[in-house]
Short mmCIF file of C-alpha atoms in Angstrom, two decimals:
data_model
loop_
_atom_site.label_atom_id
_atom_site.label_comp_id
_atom_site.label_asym_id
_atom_site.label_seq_id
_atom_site.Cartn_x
_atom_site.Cartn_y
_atom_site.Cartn_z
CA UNK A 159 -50.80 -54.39 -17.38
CA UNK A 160 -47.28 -54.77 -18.20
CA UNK A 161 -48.11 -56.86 -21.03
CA UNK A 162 -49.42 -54.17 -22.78
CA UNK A 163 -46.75 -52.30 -23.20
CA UNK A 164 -46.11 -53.13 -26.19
CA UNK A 165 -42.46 -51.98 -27.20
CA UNK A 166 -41.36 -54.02 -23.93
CA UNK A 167 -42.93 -57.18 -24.32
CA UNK A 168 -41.52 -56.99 -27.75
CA UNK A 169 -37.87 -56.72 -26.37
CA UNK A 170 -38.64 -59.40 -23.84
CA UNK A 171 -39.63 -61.65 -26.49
CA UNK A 172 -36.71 -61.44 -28.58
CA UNK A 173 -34.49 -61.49 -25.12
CA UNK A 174 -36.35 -64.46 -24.82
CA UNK A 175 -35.62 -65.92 -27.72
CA UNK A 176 -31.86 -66.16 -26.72
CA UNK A 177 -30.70 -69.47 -25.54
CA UNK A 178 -30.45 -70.11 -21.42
CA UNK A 179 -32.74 -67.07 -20.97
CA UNK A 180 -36.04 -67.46 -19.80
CA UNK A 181 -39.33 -65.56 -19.11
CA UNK A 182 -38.05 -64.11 -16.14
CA UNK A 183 -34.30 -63.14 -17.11
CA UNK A 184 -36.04 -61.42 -20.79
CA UNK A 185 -37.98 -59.24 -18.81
CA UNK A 186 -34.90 -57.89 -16.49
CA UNK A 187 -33.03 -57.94 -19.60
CA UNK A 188 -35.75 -55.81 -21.66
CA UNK A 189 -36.02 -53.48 -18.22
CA UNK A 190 -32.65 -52.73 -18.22
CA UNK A 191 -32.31 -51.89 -21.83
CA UNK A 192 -34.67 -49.02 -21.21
CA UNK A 193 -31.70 -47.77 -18.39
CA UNK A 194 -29.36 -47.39 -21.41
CA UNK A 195 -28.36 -44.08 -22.99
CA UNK A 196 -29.98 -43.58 -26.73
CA UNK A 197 -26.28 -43.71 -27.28
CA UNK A 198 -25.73 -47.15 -25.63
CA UNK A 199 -28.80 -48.60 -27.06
CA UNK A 200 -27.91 -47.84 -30.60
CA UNK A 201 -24.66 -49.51 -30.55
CA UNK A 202 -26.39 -52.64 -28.71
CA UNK A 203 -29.07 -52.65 -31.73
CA UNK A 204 -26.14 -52.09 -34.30
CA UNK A 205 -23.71 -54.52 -33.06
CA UNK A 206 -26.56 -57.36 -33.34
CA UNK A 207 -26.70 -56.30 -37.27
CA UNK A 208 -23.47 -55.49 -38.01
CA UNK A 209 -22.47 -58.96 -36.45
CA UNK A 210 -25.22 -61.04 -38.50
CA UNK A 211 -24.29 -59.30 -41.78
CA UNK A 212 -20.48 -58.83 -41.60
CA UNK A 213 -19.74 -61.99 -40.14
CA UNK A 214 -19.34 -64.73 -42.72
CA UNK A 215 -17.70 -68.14 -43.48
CA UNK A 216 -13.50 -67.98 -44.44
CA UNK A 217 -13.21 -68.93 -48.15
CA UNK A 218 -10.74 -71.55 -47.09
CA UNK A 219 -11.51 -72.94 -43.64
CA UNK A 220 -15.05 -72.48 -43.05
CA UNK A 221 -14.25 -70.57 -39.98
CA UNK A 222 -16.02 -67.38 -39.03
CA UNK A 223 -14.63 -63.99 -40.06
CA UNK A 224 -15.48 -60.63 -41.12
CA UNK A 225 -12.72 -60.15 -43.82
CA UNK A 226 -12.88 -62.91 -47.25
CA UNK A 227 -10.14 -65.25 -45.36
CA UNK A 228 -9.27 -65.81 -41.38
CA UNK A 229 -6.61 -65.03 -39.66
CA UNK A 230 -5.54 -68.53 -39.57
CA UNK A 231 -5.80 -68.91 -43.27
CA UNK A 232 -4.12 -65.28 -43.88
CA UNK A 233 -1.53 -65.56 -41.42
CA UNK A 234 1.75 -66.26 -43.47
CA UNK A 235 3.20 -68.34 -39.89
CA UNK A 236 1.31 -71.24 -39.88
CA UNK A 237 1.95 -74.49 -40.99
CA UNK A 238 0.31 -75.41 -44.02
CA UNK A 239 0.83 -79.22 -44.08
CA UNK A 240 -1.50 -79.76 -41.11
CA UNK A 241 -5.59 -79.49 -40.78
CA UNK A 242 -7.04 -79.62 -37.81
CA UNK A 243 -10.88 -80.46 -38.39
CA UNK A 244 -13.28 -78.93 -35.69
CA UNK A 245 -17.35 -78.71 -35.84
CA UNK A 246 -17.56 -75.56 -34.28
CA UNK A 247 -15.35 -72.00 -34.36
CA UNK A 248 -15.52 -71.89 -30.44
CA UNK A 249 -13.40 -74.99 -30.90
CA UNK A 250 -11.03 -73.59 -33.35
CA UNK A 251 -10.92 -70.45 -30.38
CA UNK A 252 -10.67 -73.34 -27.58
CA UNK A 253 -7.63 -75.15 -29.89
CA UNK A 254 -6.12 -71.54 -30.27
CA UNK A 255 -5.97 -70.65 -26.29
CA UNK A 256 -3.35 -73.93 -25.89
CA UNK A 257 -1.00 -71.36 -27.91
CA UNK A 258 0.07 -75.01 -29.03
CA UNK A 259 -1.32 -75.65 -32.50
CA UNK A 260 0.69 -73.90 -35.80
CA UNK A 261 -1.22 -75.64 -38.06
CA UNK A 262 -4.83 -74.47 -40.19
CA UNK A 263 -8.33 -75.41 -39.26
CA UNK A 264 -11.13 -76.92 -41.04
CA UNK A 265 -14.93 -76.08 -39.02
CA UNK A 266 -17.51 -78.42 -40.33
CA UNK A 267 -20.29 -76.56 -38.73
CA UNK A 268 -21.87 -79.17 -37.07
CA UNK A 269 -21.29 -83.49 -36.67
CA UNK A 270 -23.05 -85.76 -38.71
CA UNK A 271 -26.05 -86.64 -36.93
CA UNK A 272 -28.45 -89.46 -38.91
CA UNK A 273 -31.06 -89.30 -36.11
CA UNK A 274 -31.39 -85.37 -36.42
CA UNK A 275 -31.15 -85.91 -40.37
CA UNK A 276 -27.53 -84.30 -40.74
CA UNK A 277 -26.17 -85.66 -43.01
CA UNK A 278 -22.27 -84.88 -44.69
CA UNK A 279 -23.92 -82.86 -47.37
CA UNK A 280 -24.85 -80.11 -44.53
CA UNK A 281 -21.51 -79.95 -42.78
CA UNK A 282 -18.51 -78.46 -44.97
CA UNK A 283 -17.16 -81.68 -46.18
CA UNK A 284 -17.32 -80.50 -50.02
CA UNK A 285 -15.05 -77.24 -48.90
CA UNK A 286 -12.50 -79.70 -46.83
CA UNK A 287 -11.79 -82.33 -49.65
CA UNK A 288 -11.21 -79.30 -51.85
CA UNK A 289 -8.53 -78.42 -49.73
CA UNK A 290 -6.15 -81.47 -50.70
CA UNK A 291 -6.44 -80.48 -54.20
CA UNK A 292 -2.72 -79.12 -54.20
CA UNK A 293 -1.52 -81.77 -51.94
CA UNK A 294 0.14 -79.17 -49.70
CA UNK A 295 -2.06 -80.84 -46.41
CA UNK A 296 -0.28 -84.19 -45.41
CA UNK A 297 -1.92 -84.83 -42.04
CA UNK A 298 -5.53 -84.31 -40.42
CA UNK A 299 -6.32 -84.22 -36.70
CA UNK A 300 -9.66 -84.87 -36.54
CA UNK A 301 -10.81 -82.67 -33.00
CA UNK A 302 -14.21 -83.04 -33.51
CA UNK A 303 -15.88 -83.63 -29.67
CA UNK A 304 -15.67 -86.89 -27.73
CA UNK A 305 -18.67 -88.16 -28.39
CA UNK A 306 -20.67 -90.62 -30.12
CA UNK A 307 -21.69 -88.56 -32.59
CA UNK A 308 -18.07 -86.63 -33.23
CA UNK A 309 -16.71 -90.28 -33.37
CA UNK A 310 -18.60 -91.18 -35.65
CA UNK A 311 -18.21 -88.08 -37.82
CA UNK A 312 -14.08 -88.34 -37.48
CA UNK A 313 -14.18 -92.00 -38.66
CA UNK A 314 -16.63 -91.35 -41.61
CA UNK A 315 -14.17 -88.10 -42.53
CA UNK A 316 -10.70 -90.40 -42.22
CA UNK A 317 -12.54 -92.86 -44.29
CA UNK A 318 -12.93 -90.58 -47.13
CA UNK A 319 -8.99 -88.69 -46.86
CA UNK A 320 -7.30 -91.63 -46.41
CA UNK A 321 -7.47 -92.49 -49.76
CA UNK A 322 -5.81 -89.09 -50.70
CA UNK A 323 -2.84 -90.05 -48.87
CA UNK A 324 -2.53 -88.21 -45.73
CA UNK A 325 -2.02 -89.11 -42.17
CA UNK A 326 -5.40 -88.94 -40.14
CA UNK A 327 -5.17 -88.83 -36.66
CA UNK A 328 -7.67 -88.20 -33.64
CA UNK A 329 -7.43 -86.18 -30.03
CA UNK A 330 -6.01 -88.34 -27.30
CA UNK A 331 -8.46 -89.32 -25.22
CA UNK A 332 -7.51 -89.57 -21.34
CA UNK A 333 -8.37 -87.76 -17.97
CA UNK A 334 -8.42 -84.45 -17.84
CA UNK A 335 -5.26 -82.44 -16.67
CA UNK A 336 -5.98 -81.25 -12.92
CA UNK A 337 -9.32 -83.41 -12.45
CA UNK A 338 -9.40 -86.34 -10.39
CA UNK A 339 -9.22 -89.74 -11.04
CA UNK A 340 -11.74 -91.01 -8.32
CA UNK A 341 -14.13 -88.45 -10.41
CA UNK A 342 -13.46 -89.98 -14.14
CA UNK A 343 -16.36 -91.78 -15.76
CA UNK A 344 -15.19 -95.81 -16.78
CA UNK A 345 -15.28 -95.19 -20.41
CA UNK A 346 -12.44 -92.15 -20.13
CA UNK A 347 -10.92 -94.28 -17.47
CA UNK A 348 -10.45 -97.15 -20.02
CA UNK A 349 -9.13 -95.11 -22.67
CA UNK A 350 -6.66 -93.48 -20.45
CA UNK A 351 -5.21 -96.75 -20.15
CA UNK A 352 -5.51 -97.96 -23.38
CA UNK A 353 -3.64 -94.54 -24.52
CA UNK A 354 -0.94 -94.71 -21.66
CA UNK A 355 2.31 -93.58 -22.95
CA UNK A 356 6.20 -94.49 -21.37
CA UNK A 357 7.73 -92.02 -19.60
CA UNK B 35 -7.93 -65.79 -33.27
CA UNK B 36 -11.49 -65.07 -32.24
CA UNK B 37 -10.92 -62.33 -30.65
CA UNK B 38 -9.93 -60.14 -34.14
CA UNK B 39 -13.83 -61.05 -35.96
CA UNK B 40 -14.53 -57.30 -34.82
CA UNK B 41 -18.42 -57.52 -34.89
CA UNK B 42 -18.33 -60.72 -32.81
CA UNK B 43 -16.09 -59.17 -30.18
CA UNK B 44 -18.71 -56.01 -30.27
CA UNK B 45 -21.50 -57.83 -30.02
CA UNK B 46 -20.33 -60.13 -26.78
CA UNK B 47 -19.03 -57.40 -25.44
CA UNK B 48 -22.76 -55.41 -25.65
CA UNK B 49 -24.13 -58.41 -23.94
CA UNK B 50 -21.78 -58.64 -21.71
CA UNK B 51 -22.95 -55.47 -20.64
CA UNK B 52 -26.09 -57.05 -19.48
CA UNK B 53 -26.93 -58.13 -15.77
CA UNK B 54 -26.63 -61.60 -15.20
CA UNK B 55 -24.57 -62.32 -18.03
CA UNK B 56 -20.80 -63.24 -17.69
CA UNK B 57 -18.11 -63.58 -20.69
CA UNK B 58 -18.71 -67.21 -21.70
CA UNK B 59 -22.37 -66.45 -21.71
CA UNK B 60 -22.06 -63.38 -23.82
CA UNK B 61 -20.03 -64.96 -26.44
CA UNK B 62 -22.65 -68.12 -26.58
CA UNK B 63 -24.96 -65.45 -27.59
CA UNK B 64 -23.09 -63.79 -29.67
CA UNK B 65 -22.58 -66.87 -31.92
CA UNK B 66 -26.35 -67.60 -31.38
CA UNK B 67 -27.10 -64.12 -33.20
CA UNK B 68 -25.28 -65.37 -35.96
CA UNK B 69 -27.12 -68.31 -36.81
CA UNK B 70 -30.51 -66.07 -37.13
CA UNK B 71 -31.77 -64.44 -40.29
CA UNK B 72 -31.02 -60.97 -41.27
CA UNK B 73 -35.27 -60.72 -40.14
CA UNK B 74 -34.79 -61.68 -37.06
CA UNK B 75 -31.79 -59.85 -36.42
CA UNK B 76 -32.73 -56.58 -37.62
CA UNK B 77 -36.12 -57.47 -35.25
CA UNK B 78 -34.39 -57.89 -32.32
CA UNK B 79 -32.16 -54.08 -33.36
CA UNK B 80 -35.25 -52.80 -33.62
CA UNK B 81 -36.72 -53.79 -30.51
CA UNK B 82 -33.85 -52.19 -28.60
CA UNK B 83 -33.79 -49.41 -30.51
CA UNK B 84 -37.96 -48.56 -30.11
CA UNK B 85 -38.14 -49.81 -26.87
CA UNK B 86 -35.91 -47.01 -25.80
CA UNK B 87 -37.14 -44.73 -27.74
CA UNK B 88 -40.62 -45.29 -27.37
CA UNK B 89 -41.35 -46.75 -23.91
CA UNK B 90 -41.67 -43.19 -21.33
CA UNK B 91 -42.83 -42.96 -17.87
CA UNK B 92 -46.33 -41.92 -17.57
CA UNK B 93 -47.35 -38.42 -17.43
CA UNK B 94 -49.76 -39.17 -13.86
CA UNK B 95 -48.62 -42.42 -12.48
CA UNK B 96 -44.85 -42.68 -13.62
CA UNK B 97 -45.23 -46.02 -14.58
CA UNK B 98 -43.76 -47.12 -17.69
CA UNK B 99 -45.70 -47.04 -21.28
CA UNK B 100 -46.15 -46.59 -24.80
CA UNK B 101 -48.24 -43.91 -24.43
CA UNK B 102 -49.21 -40.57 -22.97
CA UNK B 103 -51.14 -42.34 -20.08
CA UNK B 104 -50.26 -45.78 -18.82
CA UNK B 105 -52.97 -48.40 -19.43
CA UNK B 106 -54.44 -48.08 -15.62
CA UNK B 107 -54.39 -44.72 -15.66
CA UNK B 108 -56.32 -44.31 -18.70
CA UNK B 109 -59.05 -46.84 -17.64
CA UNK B 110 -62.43 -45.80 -16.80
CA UNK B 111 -62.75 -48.94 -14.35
CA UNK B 112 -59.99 -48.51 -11.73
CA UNK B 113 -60.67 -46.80 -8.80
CA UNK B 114 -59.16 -43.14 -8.33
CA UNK B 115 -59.86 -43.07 -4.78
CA UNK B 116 -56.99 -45.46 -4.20
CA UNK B 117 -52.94 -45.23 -4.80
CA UNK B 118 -50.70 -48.37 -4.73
CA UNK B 119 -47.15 -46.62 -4.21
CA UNK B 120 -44.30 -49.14 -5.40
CA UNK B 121 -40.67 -48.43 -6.13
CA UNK B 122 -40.70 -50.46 -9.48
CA UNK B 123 -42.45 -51.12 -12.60
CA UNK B 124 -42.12 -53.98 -12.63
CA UNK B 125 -43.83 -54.34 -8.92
CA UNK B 126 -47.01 -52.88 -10.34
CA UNK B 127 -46.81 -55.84 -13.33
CA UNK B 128 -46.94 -57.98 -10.08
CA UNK B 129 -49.20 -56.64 -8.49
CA UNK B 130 -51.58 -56.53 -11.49
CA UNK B 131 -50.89 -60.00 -11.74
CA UNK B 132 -52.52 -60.97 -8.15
CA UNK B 133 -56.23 -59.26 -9.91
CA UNK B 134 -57.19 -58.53 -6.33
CA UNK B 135 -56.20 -54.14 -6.81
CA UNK B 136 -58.33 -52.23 -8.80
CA UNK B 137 -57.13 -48.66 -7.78
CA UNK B 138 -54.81 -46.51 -9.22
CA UNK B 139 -50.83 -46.53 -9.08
CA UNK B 140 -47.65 -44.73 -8.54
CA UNK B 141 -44.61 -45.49 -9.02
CA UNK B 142 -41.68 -43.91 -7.51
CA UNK B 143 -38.56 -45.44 -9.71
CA UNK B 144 -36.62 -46.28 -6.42
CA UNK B 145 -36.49 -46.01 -2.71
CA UNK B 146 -35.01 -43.08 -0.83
CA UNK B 147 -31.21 -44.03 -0.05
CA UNK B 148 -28.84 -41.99 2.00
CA UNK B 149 -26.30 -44.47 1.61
CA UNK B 150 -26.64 -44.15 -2.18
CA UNK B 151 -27.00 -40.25 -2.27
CA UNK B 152 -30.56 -41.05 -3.49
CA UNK B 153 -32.80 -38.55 -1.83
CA UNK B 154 -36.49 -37.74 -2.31
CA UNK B 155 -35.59 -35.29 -5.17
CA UNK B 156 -34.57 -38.36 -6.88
CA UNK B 157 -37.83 -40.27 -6.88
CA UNK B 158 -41.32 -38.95 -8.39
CA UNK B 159 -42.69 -38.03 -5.38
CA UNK B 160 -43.07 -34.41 -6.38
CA UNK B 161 -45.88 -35.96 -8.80
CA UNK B 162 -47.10 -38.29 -6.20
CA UNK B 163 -48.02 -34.69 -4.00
CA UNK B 164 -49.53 -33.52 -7.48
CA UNK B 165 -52.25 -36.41 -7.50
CA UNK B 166 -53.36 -35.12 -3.84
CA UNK B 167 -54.22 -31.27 -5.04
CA UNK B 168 -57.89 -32.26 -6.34
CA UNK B 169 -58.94 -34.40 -3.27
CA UNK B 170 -60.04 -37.45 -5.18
CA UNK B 171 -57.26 -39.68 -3.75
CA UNK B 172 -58.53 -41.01 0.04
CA UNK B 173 -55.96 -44.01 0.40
CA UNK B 174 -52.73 -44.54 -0.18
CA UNK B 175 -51.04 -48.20 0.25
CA UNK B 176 -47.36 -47.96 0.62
CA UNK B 177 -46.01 -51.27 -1.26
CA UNK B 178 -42.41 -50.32 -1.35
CA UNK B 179 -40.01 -53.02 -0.83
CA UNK B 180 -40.07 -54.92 2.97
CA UNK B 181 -36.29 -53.65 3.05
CA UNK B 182 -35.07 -51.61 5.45
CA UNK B 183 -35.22 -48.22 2.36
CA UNK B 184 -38.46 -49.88 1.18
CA UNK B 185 -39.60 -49.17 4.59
CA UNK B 186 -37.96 -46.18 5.43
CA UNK B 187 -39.36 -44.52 2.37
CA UNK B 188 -42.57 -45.75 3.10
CA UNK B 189 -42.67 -43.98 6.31
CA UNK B 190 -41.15 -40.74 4.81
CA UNK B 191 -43.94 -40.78 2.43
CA UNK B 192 -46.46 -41.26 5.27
CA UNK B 193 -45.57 -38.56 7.25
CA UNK B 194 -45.94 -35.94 4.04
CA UNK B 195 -49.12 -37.86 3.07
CA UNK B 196 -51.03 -37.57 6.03
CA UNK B 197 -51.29 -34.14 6.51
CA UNK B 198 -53.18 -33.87 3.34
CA UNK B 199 -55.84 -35.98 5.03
CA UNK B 200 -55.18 -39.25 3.46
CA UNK B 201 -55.36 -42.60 5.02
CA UNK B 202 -52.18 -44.35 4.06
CA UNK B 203 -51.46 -48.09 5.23
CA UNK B 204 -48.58 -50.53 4.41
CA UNK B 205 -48.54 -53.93 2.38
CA UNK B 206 -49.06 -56.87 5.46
CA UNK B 207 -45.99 -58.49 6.51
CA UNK B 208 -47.00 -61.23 3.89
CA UNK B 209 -44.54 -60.79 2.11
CA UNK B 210 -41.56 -62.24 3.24
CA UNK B 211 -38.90 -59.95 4.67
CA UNK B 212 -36.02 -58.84 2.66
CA UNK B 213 -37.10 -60.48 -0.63
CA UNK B 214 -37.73 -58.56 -3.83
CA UNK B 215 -41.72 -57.41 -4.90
CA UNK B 216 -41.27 -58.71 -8.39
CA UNK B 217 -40.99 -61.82 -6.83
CA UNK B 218 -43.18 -62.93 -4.59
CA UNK B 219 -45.97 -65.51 -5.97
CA UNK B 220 -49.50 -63.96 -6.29
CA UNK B 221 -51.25 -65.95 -3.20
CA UNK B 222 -48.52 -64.31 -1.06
CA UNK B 223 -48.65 -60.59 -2.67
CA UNK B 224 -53.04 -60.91 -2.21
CA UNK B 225 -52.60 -61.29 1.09
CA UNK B 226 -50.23 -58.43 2.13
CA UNK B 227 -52.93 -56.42 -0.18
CA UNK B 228 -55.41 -58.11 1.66
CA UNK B 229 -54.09 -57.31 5.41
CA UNK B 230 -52.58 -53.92 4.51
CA UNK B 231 -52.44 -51.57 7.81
CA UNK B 232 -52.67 -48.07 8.96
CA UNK B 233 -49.46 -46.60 9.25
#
């Protein structure tokens, strides 16, 4: 009869509708919520709209904030000259983490994907060529992921800033720090190899 | 820099709140609540929100509902002469789910507990005596948990039950020992119905 209550199955369903969570996991989820304080269960409900409508796009990189320009962009520290392009703001968090990286980001929100019909004109290719406008960037690193379809959206991007005059590079490829060899598939093998550098 | 978007942060924090659902997992659904529309946003708000608010324990059986009286209890077809006692719920959803009970419910929102300082004060078994003062109830099945507090408070429950002239028995050691209720698949949970014995 559970079914019937209605408020319930209604949670479920939108618990449900959240990737990686099943039938099963939405109705713990949707049980539990009904253990919270009024207090608790507020916040939970306003943090989902707050998020949705003060979260936004930076004017500048594309990345996600909840102020007109990121950190990144705002912070008066970072290096200026350099653009690291990403396709997603958990990489821009990922790239952040190596406490490596001085440079800005670009987040194209996506990779060009023909087969799923993305195409440039849905990623945020229009917002990064405005960015050499001043000529203040002079090199790219293209981080989108290793795979067929980042390839191919790094070499379609370097095809169209080279002309500008800037230096594109692209993520070494190689094994992973702390993996193991024996484990590494051929084609990361092979470009380990191809990439090896004197020491 | 992630970490300073405010809402995000609030938002995977609330579900990291959630059982089952570690940091990385929290933050993948944070940045899935972003992509939806402000609709379906403010849809899933609301659902927490009314789900608390509205979803209460019902006023004979305990079980949870929208309304005054669960949907069992206000059905003219069950059987009053019968009461399924289960810790959970969500057990009653299962049991519902094997069509094989047609009598009546309670439920007793957890197991008695020493360990846990959960006594019988804790539990609704002050309105489980209350269904016994007009004489309509003759059987009682004890479908608490097979667990060793499942058990034990199925025996408590016995021993104040059968004074009062009832005949109570216990689910059939169907269901396999020290699993969870909401679990078991319907053949299984039939059969303990089907086999239940005088305790």
């Amino acid at each position: 009869m559970e079914q019937q209550i209605a408020p319930l199955a209604r949670l479920a369903e939108q618990f449900g509708r959240l990737p990686g969570i099943g039938r099963k996991s939405a109705q713990r989820l949707a049980y539990f919520t009904l253990h919270m304080s009024a207090e608790e269960a507020n916040a939970f409900a306003e943090a989902i709209v707050q998020a949705r409508t003060q979260v936004r796009r930076c004017a500048v990189c594309c990345d996600l904030t909840d102020q007109e320009l990121c950190a990144v962009c705002r912070s008066a520290t970072r290096d200026g000259s350099i653009l690291c392009v990403v396709e997603d703001p958990r990489d821009v968090a990922a790239i952040e983490r190596t406490h490596e990286y001085r440079g800005l980001y670009h987040v194209l929100h996506g990779v060009i994907s023909p087969l799923n019909g993305i195409g440039p004109e849905a990623l945020t290719v229009k917002e990064l060529l405005r960015r050499f406008e001043d000529d203040l960037v002079s090199e790219v690193i293209m981080a989108t992921n290793p795979t067929v379809e980042g390839e191919a959206t790094a070499i379609y991007l370097a095809r169209l800033l080279k002309p500008l005059g800037v230096q594109v590079s692209r993520l070494a490829y190689g094994v992973p720090v702390g993996a193991e060899l024996e484990y590494a598939d051929e084609v990361t093998l092979a470009r380990a190899l191809e990439g090896r550098r004197r020491i």
